mmCIF file of C-alpha atoms in Angstrom:
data_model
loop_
_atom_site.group_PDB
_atom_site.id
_atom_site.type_symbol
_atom_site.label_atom_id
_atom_site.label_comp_id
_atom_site.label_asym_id
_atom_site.label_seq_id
_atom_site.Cartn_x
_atom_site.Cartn_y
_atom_site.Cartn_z
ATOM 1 C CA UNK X 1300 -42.370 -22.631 26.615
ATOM 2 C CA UNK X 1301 -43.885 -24.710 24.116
ATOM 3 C CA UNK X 1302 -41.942 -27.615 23.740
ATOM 4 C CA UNK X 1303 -42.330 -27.955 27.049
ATOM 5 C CA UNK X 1304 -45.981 -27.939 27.611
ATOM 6 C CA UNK X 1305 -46.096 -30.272 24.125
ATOM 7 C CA UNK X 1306 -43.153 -32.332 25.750
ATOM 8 C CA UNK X 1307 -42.105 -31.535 22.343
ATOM 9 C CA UNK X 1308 -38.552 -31.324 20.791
ATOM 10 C CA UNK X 1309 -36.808 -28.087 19.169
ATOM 11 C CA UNK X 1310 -35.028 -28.569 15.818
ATOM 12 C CA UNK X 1311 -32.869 -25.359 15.330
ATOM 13 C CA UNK X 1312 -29.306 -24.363 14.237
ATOM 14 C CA UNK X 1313 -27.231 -22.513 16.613
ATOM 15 C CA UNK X 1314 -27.525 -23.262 20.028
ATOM 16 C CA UNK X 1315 -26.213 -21.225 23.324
ATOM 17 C CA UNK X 1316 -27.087 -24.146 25.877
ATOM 18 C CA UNK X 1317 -25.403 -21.368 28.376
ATOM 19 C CA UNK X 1318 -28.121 -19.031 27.213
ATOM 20 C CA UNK X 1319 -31.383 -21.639 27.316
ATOM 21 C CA UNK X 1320 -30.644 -22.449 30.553
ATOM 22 C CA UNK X 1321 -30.199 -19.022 31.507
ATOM 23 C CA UNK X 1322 -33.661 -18.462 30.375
ATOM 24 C CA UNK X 1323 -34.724 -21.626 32.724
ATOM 25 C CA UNK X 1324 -35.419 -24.156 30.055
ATOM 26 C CA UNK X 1325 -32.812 -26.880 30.416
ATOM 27 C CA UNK X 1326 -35.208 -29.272 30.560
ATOM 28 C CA UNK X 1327 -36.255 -29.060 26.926
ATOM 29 C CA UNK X 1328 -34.836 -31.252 24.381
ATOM 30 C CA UNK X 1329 -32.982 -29.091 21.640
ATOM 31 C CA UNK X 1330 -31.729 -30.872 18.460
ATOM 32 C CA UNK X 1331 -29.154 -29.187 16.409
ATOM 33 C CA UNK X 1332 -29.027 -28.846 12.668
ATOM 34 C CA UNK X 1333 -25.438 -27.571 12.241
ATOM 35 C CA UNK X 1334 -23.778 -23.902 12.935
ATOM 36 C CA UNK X 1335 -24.888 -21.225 10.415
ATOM 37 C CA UNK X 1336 -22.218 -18.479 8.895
ATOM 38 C CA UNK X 1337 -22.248 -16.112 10.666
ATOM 39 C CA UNK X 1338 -21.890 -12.983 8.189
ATOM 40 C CA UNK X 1339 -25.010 -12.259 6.868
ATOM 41 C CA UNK X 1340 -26.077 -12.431 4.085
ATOM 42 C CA UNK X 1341 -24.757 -16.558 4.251
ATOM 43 C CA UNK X 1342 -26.074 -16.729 8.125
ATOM 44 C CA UNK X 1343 -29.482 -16.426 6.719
ATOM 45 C CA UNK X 1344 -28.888 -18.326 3.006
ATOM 46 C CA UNK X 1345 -27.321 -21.230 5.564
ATOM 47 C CA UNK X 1346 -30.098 -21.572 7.795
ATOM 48 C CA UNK X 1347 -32.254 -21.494 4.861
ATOM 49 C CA UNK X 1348 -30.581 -24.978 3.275
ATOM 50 C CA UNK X 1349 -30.183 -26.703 7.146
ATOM 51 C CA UNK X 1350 -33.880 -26.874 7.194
ATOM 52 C CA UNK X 1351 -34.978 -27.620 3.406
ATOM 53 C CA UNK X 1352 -32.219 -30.414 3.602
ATOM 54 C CA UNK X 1353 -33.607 -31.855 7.234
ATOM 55 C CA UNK X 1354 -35.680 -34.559 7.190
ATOM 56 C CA UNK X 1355 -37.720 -35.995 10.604
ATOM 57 C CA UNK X 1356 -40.787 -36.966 8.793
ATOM 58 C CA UNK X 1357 -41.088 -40.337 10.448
ATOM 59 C CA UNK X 1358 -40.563 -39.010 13.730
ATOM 60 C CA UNK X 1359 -43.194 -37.020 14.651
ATOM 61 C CA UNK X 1360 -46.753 -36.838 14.500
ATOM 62 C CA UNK X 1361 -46.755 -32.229 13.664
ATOM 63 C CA UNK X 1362 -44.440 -29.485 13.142
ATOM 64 C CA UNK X 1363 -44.640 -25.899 14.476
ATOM 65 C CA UNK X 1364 -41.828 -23.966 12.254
ATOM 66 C CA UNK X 1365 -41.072 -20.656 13.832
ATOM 67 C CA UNK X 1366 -38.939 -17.864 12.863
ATOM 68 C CA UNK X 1367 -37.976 -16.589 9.490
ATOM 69 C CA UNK X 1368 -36.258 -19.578 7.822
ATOM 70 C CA UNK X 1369 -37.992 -22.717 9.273
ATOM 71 C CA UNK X 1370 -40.672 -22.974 7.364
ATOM 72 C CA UNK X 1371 -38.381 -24.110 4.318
ATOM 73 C CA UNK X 1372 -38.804 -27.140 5.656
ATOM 74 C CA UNK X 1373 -42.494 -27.470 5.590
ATOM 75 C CA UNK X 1374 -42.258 -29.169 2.148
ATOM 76 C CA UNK X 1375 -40.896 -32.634 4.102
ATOM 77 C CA UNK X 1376 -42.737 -32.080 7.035
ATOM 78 C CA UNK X 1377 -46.947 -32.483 7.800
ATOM 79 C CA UNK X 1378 -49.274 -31.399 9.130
ATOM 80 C CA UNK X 1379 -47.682 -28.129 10.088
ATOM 81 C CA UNK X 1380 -48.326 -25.120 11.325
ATOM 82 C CA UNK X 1381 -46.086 -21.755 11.004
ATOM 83 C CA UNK X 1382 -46.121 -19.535 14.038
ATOM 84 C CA UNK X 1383 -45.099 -16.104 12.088
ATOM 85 C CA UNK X 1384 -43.392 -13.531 14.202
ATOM 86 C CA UNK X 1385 -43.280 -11.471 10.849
ATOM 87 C CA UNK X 1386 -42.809 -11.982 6.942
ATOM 88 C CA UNK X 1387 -38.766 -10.911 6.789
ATOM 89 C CA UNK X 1388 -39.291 -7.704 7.293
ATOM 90 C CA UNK X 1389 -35.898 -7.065 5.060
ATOM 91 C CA UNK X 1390 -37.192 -8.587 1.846
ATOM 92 C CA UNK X 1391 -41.132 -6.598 2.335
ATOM 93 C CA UNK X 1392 -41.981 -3.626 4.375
ATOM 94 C CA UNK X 1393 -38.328 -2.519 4.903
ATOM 95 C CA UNK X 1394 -36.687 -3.945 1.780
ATOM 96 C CA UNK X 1395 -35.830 -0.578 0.322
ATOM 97 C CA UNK X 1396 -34.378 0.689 3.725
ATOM 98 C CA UNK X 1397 -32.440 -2.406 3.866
ATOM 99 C CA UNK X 1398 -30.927 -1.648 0.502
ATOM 100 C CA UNK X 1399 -30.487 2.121 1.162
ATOM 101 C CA UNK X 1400 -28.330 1.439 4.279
ATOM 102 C CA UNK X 1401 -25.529 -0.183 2.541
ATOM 103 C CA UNK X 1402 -22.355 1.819 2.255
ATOM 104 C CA UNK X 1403 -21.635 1.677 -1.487
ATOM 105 C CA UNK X 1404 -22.935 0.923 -4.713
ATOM 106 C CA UNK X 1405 -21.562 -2.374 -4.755
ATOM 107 C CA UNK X 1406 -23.407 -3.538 -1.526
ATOM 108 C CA UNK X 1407 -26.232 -2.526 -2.303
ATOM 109 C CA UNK X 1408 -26.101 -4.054 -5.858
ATOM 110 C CA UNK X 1409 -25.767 -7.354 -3.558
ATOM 111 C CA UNK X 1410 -28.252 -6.987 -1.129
ATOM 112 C CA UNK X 1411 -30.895 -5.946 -4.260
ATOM 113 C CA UNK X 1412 -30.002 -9.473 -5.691
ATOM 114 C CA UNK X 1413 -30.027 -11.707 -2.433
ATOM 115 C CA UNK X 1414 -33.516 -10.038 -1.296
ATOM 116 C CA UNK X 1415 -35.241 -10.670 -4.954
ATOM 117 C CA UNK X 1416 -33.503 -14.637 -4.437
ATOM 118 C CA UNK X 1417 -33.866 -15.183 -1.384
ATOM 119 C CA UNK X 1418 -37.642 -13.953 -1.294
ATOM 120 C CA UNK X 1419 -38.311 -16.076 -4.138
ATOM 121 C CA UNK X 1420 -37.597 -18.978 -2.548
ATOM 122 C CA UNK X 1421 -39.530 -17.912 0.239
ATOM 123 C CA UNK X 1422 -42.540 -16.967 -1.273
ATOM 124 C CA UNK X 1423 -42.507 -20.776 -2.868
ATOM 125 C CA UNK X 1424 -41.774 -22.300 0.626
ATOM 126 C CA UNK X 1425 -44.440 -20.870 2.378
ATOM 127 C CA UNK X 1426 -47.054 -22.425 -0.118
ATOM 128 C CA UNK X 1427 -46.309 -25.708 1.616
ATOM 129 C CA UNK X 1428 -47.451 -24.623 5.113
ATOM 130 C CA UNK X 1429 -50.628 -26.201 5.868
ATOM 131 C CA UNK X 1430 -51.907 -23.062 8.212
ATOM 132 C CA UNK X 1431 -50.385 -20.033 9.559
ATOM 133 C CA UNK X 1432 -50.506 -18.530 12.664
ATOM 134 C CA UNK X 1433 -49.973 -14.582 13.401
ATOM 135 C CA UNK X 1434 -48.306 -12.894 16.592
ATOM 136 C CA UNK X 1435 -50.203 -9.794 15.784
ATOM 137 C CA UNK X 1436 -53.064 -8.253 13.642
ATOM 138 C CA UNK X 1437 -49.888 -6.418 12.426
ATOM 139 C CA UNK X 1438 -48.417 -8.904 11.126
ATOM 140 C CA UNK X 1439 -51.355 -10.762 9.917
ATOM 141 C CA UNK X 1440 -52.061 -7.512 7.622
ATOM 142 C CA UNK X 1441 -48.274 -8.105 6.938
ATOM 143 C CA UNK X 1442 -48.749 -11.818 6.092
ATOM 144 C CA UNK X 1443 -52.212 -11.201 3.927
ATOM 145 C CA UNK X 1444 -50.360 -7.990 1.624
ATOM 146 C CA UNK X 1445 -47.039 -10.025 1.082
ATOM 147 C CA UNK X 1446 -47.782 -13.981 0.983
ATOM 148 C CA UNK X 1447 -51.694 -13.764 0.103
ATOM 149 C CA UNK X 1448 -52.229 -15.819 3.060
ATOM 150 C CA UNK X 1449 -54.890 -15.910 5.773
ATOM 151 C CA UNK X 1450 -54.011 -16.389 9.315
ATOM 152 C CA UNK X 1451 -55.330 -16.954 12.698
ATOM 153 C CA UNK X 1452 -54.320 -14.332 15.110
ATOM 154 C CA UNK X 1453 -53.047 -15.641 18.506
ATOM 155 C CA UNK X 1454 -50.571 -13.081 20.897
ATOM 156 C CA UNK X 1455 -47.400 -14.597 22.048
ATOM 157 C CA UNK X 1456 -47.505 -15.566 26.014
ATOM 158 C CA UNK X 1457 -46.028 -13.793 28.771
ATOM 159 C CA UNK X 1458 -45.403 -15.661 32.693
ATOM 160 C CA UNK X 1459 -46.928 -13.073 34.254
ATOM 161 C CA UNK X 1460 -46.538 -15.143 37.753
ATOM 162 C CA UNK X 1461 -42.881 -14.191 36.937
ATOM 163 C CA UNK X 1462 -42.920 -10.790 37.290
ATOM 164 C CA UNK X 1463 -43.697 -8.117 40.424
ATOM 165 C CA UNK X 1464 -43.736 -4.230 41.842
ATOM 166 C CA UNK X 1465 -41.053 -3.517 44.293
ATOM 167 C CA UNK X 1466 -40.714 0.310 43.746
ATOM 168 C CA UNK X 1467 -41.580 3.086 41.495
ATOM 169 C CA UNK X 1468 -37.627 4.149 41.582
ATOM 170 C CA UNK X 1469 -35.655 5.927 39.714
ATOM 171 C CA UNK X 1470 -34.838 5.036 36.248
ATOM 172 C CA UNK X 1471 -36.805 4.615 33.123
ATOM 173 C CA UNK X 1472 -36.397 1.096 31.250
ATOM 174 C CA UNK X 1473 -35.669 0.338 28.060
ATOM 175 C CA UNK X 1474 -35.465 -3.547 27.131
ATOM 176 C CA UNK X 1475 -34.444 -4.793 22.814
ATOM 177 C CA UNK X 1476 -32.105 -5.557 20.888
ATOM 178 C CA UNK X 1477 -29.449 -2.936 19.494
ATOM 179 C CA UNK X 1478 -30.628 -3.129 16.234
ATOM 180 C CA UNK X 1479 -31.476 0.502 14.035
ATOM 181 C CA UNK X 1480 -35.113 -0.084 13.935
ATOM 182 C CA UNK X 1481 -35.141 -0.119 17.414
ATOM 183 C CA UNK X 1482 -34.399 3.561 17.127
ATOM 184 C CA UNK X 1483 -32.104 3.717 20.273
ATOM 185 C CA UNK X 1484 -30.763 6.852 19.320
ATOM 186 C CA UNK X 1485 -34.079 8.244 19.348
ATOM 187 C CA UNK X 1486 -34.224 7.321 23.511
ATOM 188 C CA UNK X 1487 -30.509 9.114 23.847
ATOM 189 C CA UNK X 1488 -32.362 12.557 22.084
ATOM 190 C CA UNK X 1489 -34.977 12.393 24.747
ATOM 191 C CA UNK X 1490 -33.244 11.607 27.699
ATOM 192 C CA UNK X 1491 -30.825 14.151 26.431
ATOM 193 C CA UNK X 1492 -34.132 16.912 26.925
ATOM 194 C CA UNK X 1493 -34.742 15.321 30.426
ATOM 195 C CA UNK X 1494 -31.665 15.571 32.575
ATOM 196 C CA UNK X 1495 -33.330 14.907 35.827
ATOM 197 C CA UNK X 1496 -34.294 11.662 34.297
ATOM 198 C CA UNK X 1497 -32.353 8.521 33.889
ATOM 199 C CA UNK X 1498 -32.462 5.354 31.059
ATOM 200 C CA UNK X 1499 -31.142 2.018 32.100
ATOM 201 C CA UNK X 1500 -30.875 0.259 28.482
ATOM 202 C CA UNK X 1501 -30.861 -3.528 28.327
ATOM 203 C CA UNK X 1502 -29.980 -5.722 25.112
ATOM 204 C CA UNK X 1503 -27.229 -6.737 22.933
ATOM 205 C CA UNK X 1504 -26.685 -7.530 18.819
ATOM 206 C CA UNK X 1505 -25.824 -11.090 17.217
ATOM 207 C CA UNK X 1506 -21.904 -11.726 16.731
ATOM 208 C CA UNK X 1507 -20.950 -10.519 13.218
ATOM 209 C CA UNK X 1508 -24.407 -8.836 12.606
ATOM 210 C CA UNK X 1509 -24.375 -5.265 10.863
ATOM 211 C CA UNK X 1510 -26.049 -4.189 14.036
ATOM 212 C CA UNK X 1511 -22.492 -3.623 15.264
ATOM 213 C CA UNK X 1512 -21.846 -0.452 13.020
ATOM 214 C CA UNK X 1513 -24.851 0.710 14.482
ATOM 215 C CA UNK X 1514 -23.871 0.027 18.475
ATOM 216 C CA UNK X 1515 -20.206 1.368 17.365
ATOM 217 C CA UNK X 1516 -22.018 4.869 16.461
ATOM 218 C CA UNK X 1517 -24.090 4.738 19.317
ATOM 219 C CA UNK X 1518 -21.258 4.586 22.048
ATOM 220 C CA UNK X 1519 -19.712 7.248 21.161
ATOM 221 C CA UNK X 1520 -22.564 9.567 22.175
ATOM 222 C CA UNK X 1521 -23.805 8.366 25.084
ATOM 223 C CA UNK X 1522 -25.933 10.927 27.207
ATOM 224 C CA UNK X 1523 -24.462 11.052 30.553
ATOM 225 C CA UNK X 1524 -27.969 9.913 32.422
ATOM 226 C CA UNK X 1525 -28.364 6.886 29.942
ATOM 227 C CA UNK X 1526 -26.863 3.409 30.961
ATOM 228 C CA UNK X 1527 -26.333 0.425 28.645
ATOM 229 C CA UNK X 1528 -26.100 -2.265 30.524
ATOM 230 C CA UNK X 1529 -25.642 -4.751 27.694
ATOM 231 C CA UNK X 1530 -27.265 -8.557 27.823
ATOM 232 C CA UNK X 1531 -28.132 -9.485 31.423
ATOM 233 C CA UNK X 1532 -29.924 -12.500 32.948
ATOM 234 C CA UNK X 1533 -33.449 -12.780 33.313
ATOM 235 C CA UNK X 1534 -33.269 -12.805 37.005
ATOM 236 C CA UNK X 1535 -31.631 -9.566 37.100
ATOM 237 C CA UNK X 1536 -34.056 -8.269 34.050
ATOM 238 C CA UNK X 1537 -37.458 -9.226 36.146
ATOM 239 C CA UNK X 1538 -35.576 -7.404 39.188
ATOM 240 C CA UNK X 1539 -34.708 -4.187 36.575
ATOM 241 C CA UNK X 1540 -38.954 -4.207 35.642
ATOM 242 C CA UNK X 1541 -39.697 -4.419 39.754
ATOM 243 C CA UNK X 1542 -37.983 -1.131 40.617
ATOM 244 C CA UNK X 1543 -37.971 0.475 37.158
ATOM 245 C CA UNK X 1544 -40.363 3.860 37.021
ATOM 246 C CA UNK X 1545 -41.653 3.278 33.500
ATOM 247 C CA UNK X 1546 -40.767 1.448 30.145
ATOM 248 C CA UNK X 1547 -40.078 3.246 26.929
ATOM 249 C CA UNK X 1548 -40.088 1.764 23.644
ATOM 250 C CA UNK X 1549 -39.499 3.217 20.483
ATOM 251 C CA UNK X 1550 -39.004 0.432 18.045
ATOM 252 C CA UNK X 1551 -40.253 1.148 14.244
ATOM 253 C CA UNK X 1552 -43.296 -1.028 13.286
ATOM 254 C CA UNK X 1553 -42.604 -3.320 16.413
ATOM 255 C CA UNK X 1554 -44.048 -6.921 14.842
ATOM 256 C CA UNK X 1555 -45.113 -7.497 18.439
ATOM 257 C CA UNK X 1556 -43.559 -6.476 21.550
ATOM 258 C CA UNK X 1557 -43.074 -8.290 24.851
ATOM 259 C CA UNK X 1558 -41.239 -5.976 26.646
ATOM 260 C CA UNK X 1559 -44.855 -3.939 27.069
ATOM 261 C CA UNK X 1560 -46.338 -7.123 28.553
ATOM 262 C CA UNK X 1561 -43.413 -7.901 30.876
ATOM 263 C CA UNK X 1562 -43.477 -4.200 32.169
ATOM 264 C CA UNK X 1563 -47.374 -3.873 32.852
ATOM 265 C CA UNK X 1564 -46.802 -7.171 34.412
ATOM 266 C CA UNK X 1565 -44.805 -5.403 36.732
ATOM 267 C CA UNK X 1566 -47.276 -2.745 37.167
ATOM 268 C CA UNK X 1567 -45.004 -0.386 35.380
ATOM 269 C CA UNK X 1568 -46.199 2.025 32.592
ATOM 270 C CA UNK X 1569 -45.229 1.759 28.939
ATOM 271 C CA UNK X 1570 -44.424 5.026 26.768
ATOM 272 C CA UNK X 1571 -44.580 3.486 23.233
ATOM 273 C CA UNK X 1572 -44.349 5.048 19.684
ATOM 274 C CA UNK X 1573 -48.241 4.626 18.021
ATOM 275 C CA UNK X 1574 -46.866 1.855 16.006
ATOM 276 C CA UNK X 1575 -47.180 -1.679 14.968
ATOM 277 C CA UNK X 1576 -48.000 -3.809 18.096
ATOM 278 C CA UNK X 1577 -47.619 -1.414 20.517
ATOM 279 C CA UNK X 1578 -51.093 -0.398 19.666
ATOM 280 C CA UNK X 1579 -52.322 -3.591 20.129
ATOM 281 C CA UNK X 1580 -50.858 -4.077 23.922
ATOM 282 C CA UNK X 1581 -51.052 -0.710 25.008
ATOM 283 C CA UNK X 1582 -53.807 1.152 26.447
ATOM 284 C CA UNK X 1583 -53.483 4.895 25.742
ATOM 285 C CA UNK X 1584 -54.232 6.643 28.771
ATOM 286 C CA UNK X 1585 -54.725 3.790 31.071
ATOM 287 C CA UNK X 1586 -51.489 1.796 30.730
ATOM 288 C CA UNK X 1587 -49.361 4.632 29.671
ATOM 289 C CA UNK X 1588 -49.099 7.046 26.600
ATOM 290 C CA UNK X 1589 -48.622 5.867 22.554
ATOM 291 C CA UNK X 1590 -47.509 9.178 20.875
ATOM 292 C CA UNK X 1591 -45.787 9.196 17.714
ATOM 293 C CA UNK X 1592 -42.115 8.847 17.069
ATOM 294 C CA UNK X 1593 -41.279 12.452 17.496
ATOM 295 C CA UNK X 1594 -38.265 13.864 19.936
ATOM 296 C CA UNK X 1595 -40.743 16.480 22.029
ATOM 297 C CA UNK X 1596 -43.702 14.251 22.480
ATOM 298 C CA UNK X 1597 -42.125 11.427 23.766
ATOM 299 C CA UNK X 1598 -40.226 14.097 26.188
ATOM 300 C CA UNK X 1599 -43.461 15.207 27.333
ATOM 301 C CA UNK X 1600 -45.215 11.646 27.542
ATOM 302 C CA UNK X 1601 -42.330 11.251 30.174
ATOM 303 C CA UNK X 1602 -42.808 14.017 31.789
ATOM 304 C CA UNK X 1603 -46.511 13.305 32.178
ATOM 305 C CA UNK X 1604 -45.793 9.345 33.428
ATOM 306 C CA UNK X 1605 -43.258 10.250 36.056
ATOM 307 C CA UNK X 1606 -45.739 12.678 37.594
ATOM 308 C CA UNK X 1607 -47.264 9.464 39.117
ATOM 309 C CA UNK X 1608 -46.180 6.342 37.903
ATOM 310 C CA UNK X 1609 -48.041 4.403 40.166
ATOM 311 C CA UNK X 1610 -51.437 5.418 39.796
ATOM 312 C CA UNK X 1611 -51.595 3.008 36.485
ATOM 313 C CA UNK X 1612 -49.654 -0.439 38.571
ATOM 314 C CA UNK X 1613 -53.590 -2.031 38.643
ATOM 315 C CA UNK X 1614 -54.581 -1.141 34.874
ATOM 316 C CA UNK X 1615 -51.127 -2.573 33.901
ATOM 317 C CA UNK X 1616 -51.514 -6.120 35.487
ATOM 318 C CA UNK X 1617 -55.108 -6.312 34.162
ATOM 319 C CA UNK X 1618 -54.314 -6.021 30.908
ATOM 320 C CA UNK X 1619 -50.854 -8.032 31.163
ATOM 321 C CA UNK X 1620 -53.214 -10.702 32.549
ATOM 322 C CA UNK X 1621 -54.804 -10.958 28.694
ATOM 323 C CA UNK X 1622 -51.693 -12.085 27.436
ATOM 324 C CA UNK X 1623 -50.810 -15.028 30.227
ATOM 325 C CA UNK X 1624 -49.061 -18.348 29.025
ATOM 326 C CA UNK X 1625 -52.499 -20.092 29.915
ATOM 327 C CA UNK X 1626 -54.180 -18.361 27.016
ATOM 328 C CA UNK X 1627 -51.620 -18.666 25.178
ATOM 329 C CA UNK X 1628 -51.448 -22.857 25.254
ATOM 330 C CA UNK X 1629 -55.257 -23.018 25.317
ATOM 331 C CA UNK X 1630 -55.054 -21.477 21.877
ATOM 332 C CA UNK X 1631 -52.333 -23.080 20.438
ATOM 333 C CA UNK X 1632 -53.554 -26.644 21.436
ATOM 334 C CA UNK X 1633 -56.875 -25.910 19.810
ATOM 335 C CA UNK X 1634 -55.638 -24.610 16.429
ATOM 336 C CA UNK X 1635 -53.330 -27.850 16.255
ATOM 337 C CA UNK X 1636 -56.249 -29.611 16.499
ATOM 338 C CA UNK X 1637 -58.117 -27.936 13.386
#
């Protein structure tokens, strides 16, 4: 979305041109790097070299790095500007989880060496960015307590033109990636305490990512009113928001959160856990309900949505309207020009 209001190009590694123009941006001019490994920890050390070793100085006039390994290019390339979703969350605020989660002693011996590296390296790199930009207030806190950097705060953009109310049917919505901090299994316990209700569950995992393990164990207890519906197109998710009831999210320490946005722009409420930047996006009481990330209050939080779902549709598109692409441009064009 920004390339193409910058008529910029992308410099990344991977690249699903299937899945970009899936997403309606073939029009954008992507530039590859090279393929990464793909078993982690070497996905992550590879992307990490592709960018310190690029070079397009002469080329253009700024850089935007975004994501988690970018920025080791910023040392090449000025005057930049780092759009931070997060700090990795693996090597900070979830290091010790990350290290925890490994199967055996040997693993984790392993992942305690590549995270003290690997955040080495990134600690050093981000001293070359010339600002930095935060999706959140969460994650500027995040950026401030772990890299001693200030940042601007501007919230990601959402098309909200995109998106519309056909019904108030019957299913509940859950949109993310199948990832353990997304705390999926957490949805199956409440849905499990609300027969009469049903999930639809949207989202996949990276090929080769741990993640898997975690999908593997989650198919095997699958509550019999709770879909998974896997990765689907955005045509069919937009149509999924339209005649959803509500959205339920339940992701630990979200950096951000779209899915909120893209629900409320549907006029759909959002039952959230009172974390990270769901407290940002959500209004409690107006939008839908932030409760904490307990079993029986997010059971009755859905109970007290589906009473009448509809009743917050206006609230929701008002505040979805804060977060439109518009502002989001208008923002970003006038911190390039700092």
């Amino acid at each position: 979305m920004l390339a193409r209001a910058l008529r910029a190009d992308i410099i990344t590694t991977d690249v699903s041109l299937e899945a970009v123009q899936r997403l309606g941006y073939g029009d954008v001019r992507i530039r590859s790097l090279g393929k990464t490994v793909k078993l982690p920890p070497f996905k992550q050390i590879s992307a990490s070299l592709l960018f310190a070793s690029c070079d397009f100085s002469d080329e253009y006039d700024f850089f935007i790095f975004s994501g988690n390994w970018s920025h080791y290019a910023a040392r090449k390339h000025h005057p930049n500007l780092w759009y931070c979703y997060s700090p990795v969350r693996a090597f900070y605020d979830m290091k010790q989880a990350m290290i925890s989660g490994q199967p055996n002693a040997i693993l984790k011996f392993l992942a305690t060496f590549w995270i003290k590296t690997h955040s080495w390296f990134d600690q050093r790199s981000v001293q070359n960015l010339d600002r930095v930009v935060a999706i959140s207030e969460t994650v500027r806190l995040r950026i401030k307590e772990y890299h001693r950097r200030s940042s601007q705060l501007i919230f990601p953009p959402v098309d909200i033109s995109r998106f519309r109310c056909d019904e108030y049917g019957d299913f509940w919505l859950s949109v993310n990636r199948i990832y353990p901090e997304k705390r999926i299994d957490l949805q199956f316990e409440v849905f499990k305490e609300l027969p009469k209700e049903r999930l639809v569950i949207i989202g996949g995992f990276a090929e080769g990512d741990l993640a898997a393990k975690y999908y593997e164990k989650l198919v095997k207890d699958i509550p019999k009113n709770v879909e998974m519906h896997g990765v689907v197109t955005e045509a069919e998710l937009i149509d999924l928001y339209s005649r959803c009831k509500g959205l339920i999210c339940t992701a630990m320490d979200e950096d951000f959160g779209l899915t909120p946005i893209e629900a409320m722009a549907s006029g759909k409420p959002v039952v959230a856990v009172n974390e990270g930047g769901f407290k940002e996006t959500v209004v409690h009481g107006k939008t839908g309900l932030l409760v904490e990330a307990d079993r029986d209050k997010l059971v009755r939080a859905i109970k007290e949505i589906s009473k009448d779902p509809q009743q917050h549709k206006d609230a929701c598109k008002k505040r979805a309207a804060d977060f439109d692409t518009s502002i989001f441009l208008e923002k970003m064009k006038k911190t390039m020009k700092m």
